[in-house]
Amino acid sequence: MQDERQQLSAMHRTFATAELLEHILLYLISDLHPIADQEDPRSDRTSDNASKLHHLLRCTEICHTWQANILASGPLQRALFLAPDHNTKEKRWQHNTPNPSPQTSQISQRSYYRCPPSLSTLHRAPLLNPLIQTLFPSYHFRFWHLSLEATGNKHVAYLIITRRDLPDLLTRSRTKQGLRVSEMQFSRPPLTGLEATIWEERDETREYVGRTFVLGENVMQCEGGLTLGFVHAWVGRMFENYQDVAAIKLTTT
């Protein structure tokens, strides 16, 4: 019995030491699976990544010590997508490559032209926030790789938000279902710009009188990284301004 109390006391001292607790918590989320180009957000790897983040964020609701440690730790904030991580050495949206030859430059300049990414390119791909992918599956949040000929060898991400699916994050937070998700970054490194376009199928043979075809002021930017709450508020205003628009597609700039 005394040995058990001593073991518990040692464990409590360990978790009460902020530096040790930080290392332990960082280790728990240090092995997130890399996600492949165009990978379905419903994949097992994405779900497993989300589960690790979800469990740790839940701890902030039931343990004041862990909550204080996470809120005070820059590395933990970045690992949990609660703060922008600009210092990722390998993962990035844009990759430095030699200028293409005139022949290859003329192959295609269309944004939808893609080439199969190499393993090294995927290794450098941004890490999307798996909680956003799993909590909002209707967004189809994913990324793909654009070829050097298209736009200079970079990764592009997109998500689709419909009017009926736009959640009230304030309500989610009040019911303790928010999990601080409104404060979360979309990716590591941070996503700093999104361009909005109308996303819906229309009969091209019909004439739409008074319908919206182009969204005004359709680019949002934040060098510190766009958060889910900021994007939801911005898209909500777009839906208010364009009542006939049912869905908006957001693509990284």
Short mmCIF file of C-alpha atoms in Angstrom, two decimals:
data_model
loop_
_atom_site.label_atom_id
_atom_site.label_comp_id
_atom_site.label_asym_id
_atom_site.label_seq_id
_atom_site.Cartn_x
_atom_site.Cartn_y
_atom_site.Cartn_z
CA MET A 1 0.00 0.00 0.00
CA GLN A 2 2.81 2.37 0.89
CA ASP A 3 4.60 1.53 -2.36
CA GLU A 4 1.46 2.40 -4.31
CA ARG A 5 1.20 5.76 -2.55
CA GLN A 6 4.85 6.48 -3.30
CA GLN A 7 4.32 5.62 -6.96
CA LEU A 8 1.27 7.88 -7.14
CA SER A 9 3.18 10.66 -5.42
CA ALA A 10 6.04 10.35 -7.92
CA MET A 11 3.56 10.41 -10.81
CA HIS A 12 1.85 13.51 -9.43
CA ARG A 13 5.21 15.27 -9.05
CA THR A 14 6.07 14.39 -12.64
CA PHE A 15 2.83 15.79 -14.02
CA ALA A 16 3.11 18.83 -11.77
CA THR A 17 6.45 19.73 -13.38
CA ALA A 18 5.56 21.92 -16.33
CA GLU A 19 8.66 21.10 -18.39
CA LEU A 20 8.20 17.33 -18.00
CA LEU A 21 4.48 17.49 -18.72
CA GLU A 22 5.14 19.53 -21.86
CA HIS A 23 7.58 16.91 -23.16
CA ILE A 24 5.13 14.10 -22.40
CA LEU A 25 2.21 15.80 -24.13
CA LEU A 26 4.32 16.73 -27.15
CA TYR A 27 5.41 13.12 -27.47
CA LEU A 28 1.77 11.96 -27.52
CA ILE A 29 1.08 13.98 -30.67
CA SER A 30 4.50 13.78 -32.31
CA ASP A 31 3.67 10.89 -34.64
CA LEU A 32 0.75 12.21 -36.70
CA HIS A 33 0.45 10.30 -39.96
CA PRO A 34 1.45 12.18 -43.14
CA ILE A 35 -1.55 12.55 -45.44
CA ALA A 36 -1.25 11.76 -49.14
CA ASP A 37 -2.15 13.99 -52.06
CA GLN A 38 -5.95 14.17 -52.50
CA GLU A 39 -6.46 11.75 -49.59
CA ASP A 40 -10.07 11.36 -48.50
CA PRO A 41 -10.64 13.25 -45.20
CA ARG A 42 -12.57 10.18 -44.00
CA SER A 43 -9.50 7.95 -44.18
CA ASP A 44 -8.33 5.91 -41.20
CA ARG A 45 -5.10 7.89 -40.96
CA THR A 46 -6.96 11.19 -40.74
CA SER A 47 -9.33 9.76 -38.11
CA ASP A 48 -6.40 8.47 -36.06
CA ASN A 49 -4.68 11.86 -36.19
CA ALA A 50 -7.89 13.61 -35.13
CA SER A 51 -8.39 11.19 -32.24
CA LYS A 52 -4.98 12.05 -30.78
CA LEU A 53 -5.69 15.78 -30.89
CA HIS A 54 -9.24 15.33 -29.63
CA HIS A 55 -8.20 13.39 -26.52
CA LEU A 56 -5.58 15.95 -25.58
CA LEU A 57 -7.94 18.88 -26.07
CA ARG A 58 -10.55 17.15 -23.93
CA CYS A 59 -7.99 17.07 -21.13
CA THR A 60 -8.05 20.86 -21.02
CA GLU A 61 -11.72 20.66 -20.00
CA ILE A 62 -11.21 18.25 -17.10
CA CYS A 63 -7.71 19.02 -15.78
CA HIS A 64 -6.76 22.56 -14.82
CA THR A 65 -3.07 21.67 -14.59
CA TRP A 66 -2.98 20.33 -18.13
CA GLN A 67 -5.03 23.26 -19.39
CA ALA A 68 -2.66 25.78 -17.83
CA ASN A 69 0.35 23.95 -19.24
CA ILE A 70 -1.07 23.79 -22.76
CA LEU A 71 -2.12 27.45 -22.74
CA ALA A 72 1.35 28.50 -21.54
CA SER A 73 3.33 26.33 -23.95
CA GLY A 74 4.12 27.68 -27.40
CA PRO A 75 5.23 24.28 -28.78
CA LEU A 76 2.02 22.62 -27.54
CA GLN A 77 -0.12 25.42 -28.93
CA ARG A 78 1.50 24.98 -32.34
CA ALA A 79 1.31 21.18 -32.22
CA LEU A 80 -2.42 21.39 -31.43
CA PHE A 81 -3.04 23.90 -34.26
CA LEU A 82 -3.98 26.54 -31.66
CA ALA A 83 -1.19 28.87 -32.81
CA PRO A 84 0.46 29.38 -36.20
CA ASP A 85 3.63 27.41 -36.82
CA HIS A 86 5.82 29.42 -39.19
CA ASN A 87 9.00 27.52 -38.33
CA THR A 88 8.32 24.22 -40.04
CA LYS A 89 11.54 23.46 -41.91
CA GLU A 90 10.29 20.78 -44.27
CA LYS A 91 6.53 21.17 -44.62
CA ARG A 92 5.49 24.10 -46.78
CA TRP A 93 2.96 25.26 -49.35
CA GLN A 94 5.45 26.62 -51.88
CA HIS A 95 8.64 24.74 -52.86
CA ASN A 96 11.74 26.32 -54.32
CA THR A 97 12.53 24.80 -57.69
CA PRO A 98 14.54 25.86 -60.74
CA ASN A 99 12.68 27.91 -63.32
CA PRO A 100 11.04 25.69 -65.93
CA SER A 101 12.29 25.73 -69.49
CA PRO A 102 10.29 27.68 -72.09
CA GLN A 103 9.12 24.39 -73.58
CA THR A 104 7.70 23.07 -70.32
CA SER A 105 6.26 26.47 -69.40
CA GLN A 106 4.08 26.34 -72.49
CA ILE A 107 2.66 22.91 -71.68
CA SER A 108 -0.04 24.26 -69.45
CA GLN A 109 -0.67 27.26 -67.28
CA ARG A 110 -4.09 26.10 -66.13
CA SER A 111 -4.54 25.86 -62.37
CA TYR A 112 -6.16 22.45 -62.57
CA TYR A 113 -3.16 20.88 -64.31
CA ARG A 114 -1.60 18.43 -61.87
CA CYS A 115 1.22 15.94 -61.87
CA PRO A 116 1.73 12.91 -59.61
CA PRO A 117 3.75 14.14 -56.62
CA SER A 118 6.94 12.37 -55.64
CA LEU A 119 7.47 10.88 -52.19
CA SER A 120 9.81 13.74 -51.30
CA THR A 121 7.14 16.25 -52.32
CA LEU A 122 4.51 14.52 -50.19
CA HIS A 123 6.93 14.47 -47.27
CA ARG A 124 7.14 18.25 -47.53
CA ALA A 125 3.39 18.68 -47.93
CA PRO A 126 1.55 20.82 -45.35
CA LEU A 127 -0.13 18.99 -42.49
CA LEU A 128 -3.86 19.72 -42.53
CA ASN A 129 -5.73 19.99 -39.24
CA PRO A 130 -7.35 16.54 -38.87
CA LEU A 131 -9.94 17.80 -36.37
CA ILE A 132 -11.37 20.23 -38.92
CA GLN A 133 -11.41 17.41 -41.48
CA THR A 134 -13.32 15.03 -39.20
CA LEU A 135 -15.60 17.46 -37.32
CA PHE A 136 -16.74 19.00 -40.61
CA PRO A 137 -16.65 16.13 -43.15
CA SER A 138 -19.00 17.98 -45.51
CA TYR A 139 -16.23 20.52 -46.13
CA HIS A 140 -14.15 17.89 -48.03
CA PHE A 141 -11.06 19.70 -46.73
CA ARG A 142 -8.02 18.32 -48.58
CA PHE A 143 -4.98 19.33 -50.61
CA TRP A 144 -3.30 18.46 -53.88
CA HIS A 145 -0.02 19.20 -55.60
CA LEU A 146 0.23 21.55 -58.57
CA SER A 147 2.94 20.85 -61.11
CA LEU A 148 5.89 23.11 -61.78
CA GLU A 149 4.43 23.94 -65.20
CA ALA A 150 1.13 25.09 -63.68
CA THR A 151 1.99 27.45 -60.85
CA GLY A 152 5.52 26.82 -59.70
CA ASN A 153 5.37 23.52 -57.79
CA LYS A 154 3.17 24.17 -54.78
CA HIS A 155 0.45 22.53 -52.74
CA VAL A 156 -3.11 23.87 -52.84
CA ALA A 157 -5.93 23.12 -50.42
CA TYR A 158 -9.66 23.67 -50.70
CA LEU A 159 -12.84 23.28 -48.68
CA ILE A 160 -16.52 23.73 -49.49
CA ILE A 161 -18.93 25.36 -47.03
CA THR A 162 -22.67 25.29 -47.67
CA ARG A 163 -25.22 27.64 -46.20
CA ARG A 164 -27.04 24.84 -44.36
CA ASP A 165 -23.84 23.35 -42.95
CA LEU A 166 -22.34 26.55 -41.55
CA PRO A 167 -22.29 25.87 -37.80
CA ASP A 168 -22.67 28.37 -35.01
CA LEU A 169 -19.31 28.02 -33.28
CA LEU A 170 -20.43 30.17 -30.35
CA THR A 171 -23.25 27.72 -29.63
CA ARG A 172 -20.84 24.79 -29.92
CA SER A 173 -18.53 26.43 -27.41
CA ARG A 174 -21.34 27.03 -24.93
CA THR A 175 -22.32 23.37 -25.08
CA LYS A 176 -18.66 22.34 -24.57
CA GLN A 177 -18.59 20.81 -28.03
CA GLY A 178 -16.37 23.51 -29.45
CA LEU A 179 -13.10 22.01 -28.19
CA ARG A 180 -11.54 25.43 -28.90
CA VAL A 181 -12.03 24.55 -32.56
CA SER A 182 -12.91 28.12 -33.53
CA GLU A 183 -9.38 29.17 -32.53
CA MET A 184 -7.69 26.42 -34.52
CA GLN A 185 -5.43 26.89 -37.53
CA PHE A 186 -6.24 25.01 -40.73
CA SER A 187 -2.75 23.64 -41.24
CA ARG A 188 0.94 23.61 -40.41
CA PRO A 189 2.48 25.80 -41.76
CA PRO A 190 -0.47 28.20 -41.48
CA LEU A 191 -2.93 28.86 -44.24
CA THR A 192 -2.64 32.61 -44.87
CA GLY A 193 -4.99 33.26 -47.79
CA LEU A 194 -8.23 31.91 -49.27
CA GLU A 195 -10.16 32.83 -52.39
CA ALA A 196 -13.94 32.29 -52.46
CA THR A 197 -15.91 31.19 -55.51
CA ILE A 198 -19.49 30.04 -55.99
CA TRP A 199 -19.84 26.27 -55.78
CA GLU A 200 -23.04 24.84 -57.21
CA GLU A 201 -24.28 23.12 -60.32
CA ARG A 202 -26.42 25.17 -62.68
CA ASP A 203 -28.14 24.46 -65.96
CA GLU A 204 -26.04 26.33 -68.51
CA THR A 205 -28.96 26.35 -70.98
CA ARG A 206 -31.06 28.53 -68.68
CA GLU A 207 -30.76 32.25 -68.16
CA TYR A 208 -30.44 33.24 -64.54
CA VAL A 209 -31.81 36.75 -64.17
CA GLY A 210 -30.55 38.51 -61.08
CA ARG A 211 -28.45 35.57 -59.97
CA THR A 212 -24.97 35.99 -58.50
CA PHE A 213 -22.16 34.70 -60.69
CA VAL A 214 -19.14 36.41 -59.15
CA LEU A 215 -18.44 37.15 -55.49
CA GLY A 216 -17.11 40.59 -54.68
CA GLU A 217 -14.19 41.05 -52.26
CA ASN A 218 -13.67 37.32 -52.38
CA VAL A 219 -10.14 37.06 -50.96
CA MET A 220 -9.35 36.86 -47.24
CA GLN A 221 -5.81 37.02 -45.94
CA CYS A 222 -4.05 36.88 -42.59
CA GLU A 223 -0.27 36.56 -42.33
CA GLY A 224 -0.67 35.14 -38.84
CA GLY A 225 -2.75 32.27 -40.20
CA LEU A 226 -6.49 31.97 -40.79
CA THR A 227 -8.50 30.32 -38.02
CA LEU A 228 -11.70 28.36 -38.45
CA GLY A 229 -13.69 30.94 -36.50
CA PHE A 230 -12.42 33.78 -38.69
CA VAL A 231 -13.27 31.88 -41.88
CA HIS A 232 -16.73 30.92 -40.64
CA ALA A 233 -17.53 34.53 -39.74
CA TRP A 234 -16.26 35.73 -43.14
CA VAL A 235 -18.22 33.11 -45.07
CA GLY A 236 -21.30 33.87 -42.96
CA ARG A 237 -21.14 37.49 -44.10
CA MET A 238 -20.79 36.32 -47.70
CA PHE A 239 -23.97 34.28 -47.38
CA GLU A 240 -25.76 37.31 -45.92
CA ASN A 241 -24.64 39.48 -48.82
CA TYR A 242 -25.49 36.90 -51.50
CA GLN A 243 -28.77 35.28 -50.52
CA ASP A 244 -28.99 33.17 -53.69
CA VAL A 245 -25.61 31.48 -53.14
CA ALA A 246 -25.96 28.04 -51.58
CA ALA A 247 -22.33 26.95 -51.31
CA ILE A 248 -18.90 28.57 -51.38
CA LYS A 249 -15.62 26.93 -52.34
CA LEU A 250 -12.50 28.27 -50.65
CA THR A 251 -9.13 27.67 -52.31
CA THR A 252 -5.70 28.66 -51.04
CA THR A 253 -4.15 31.62 -52.83
#
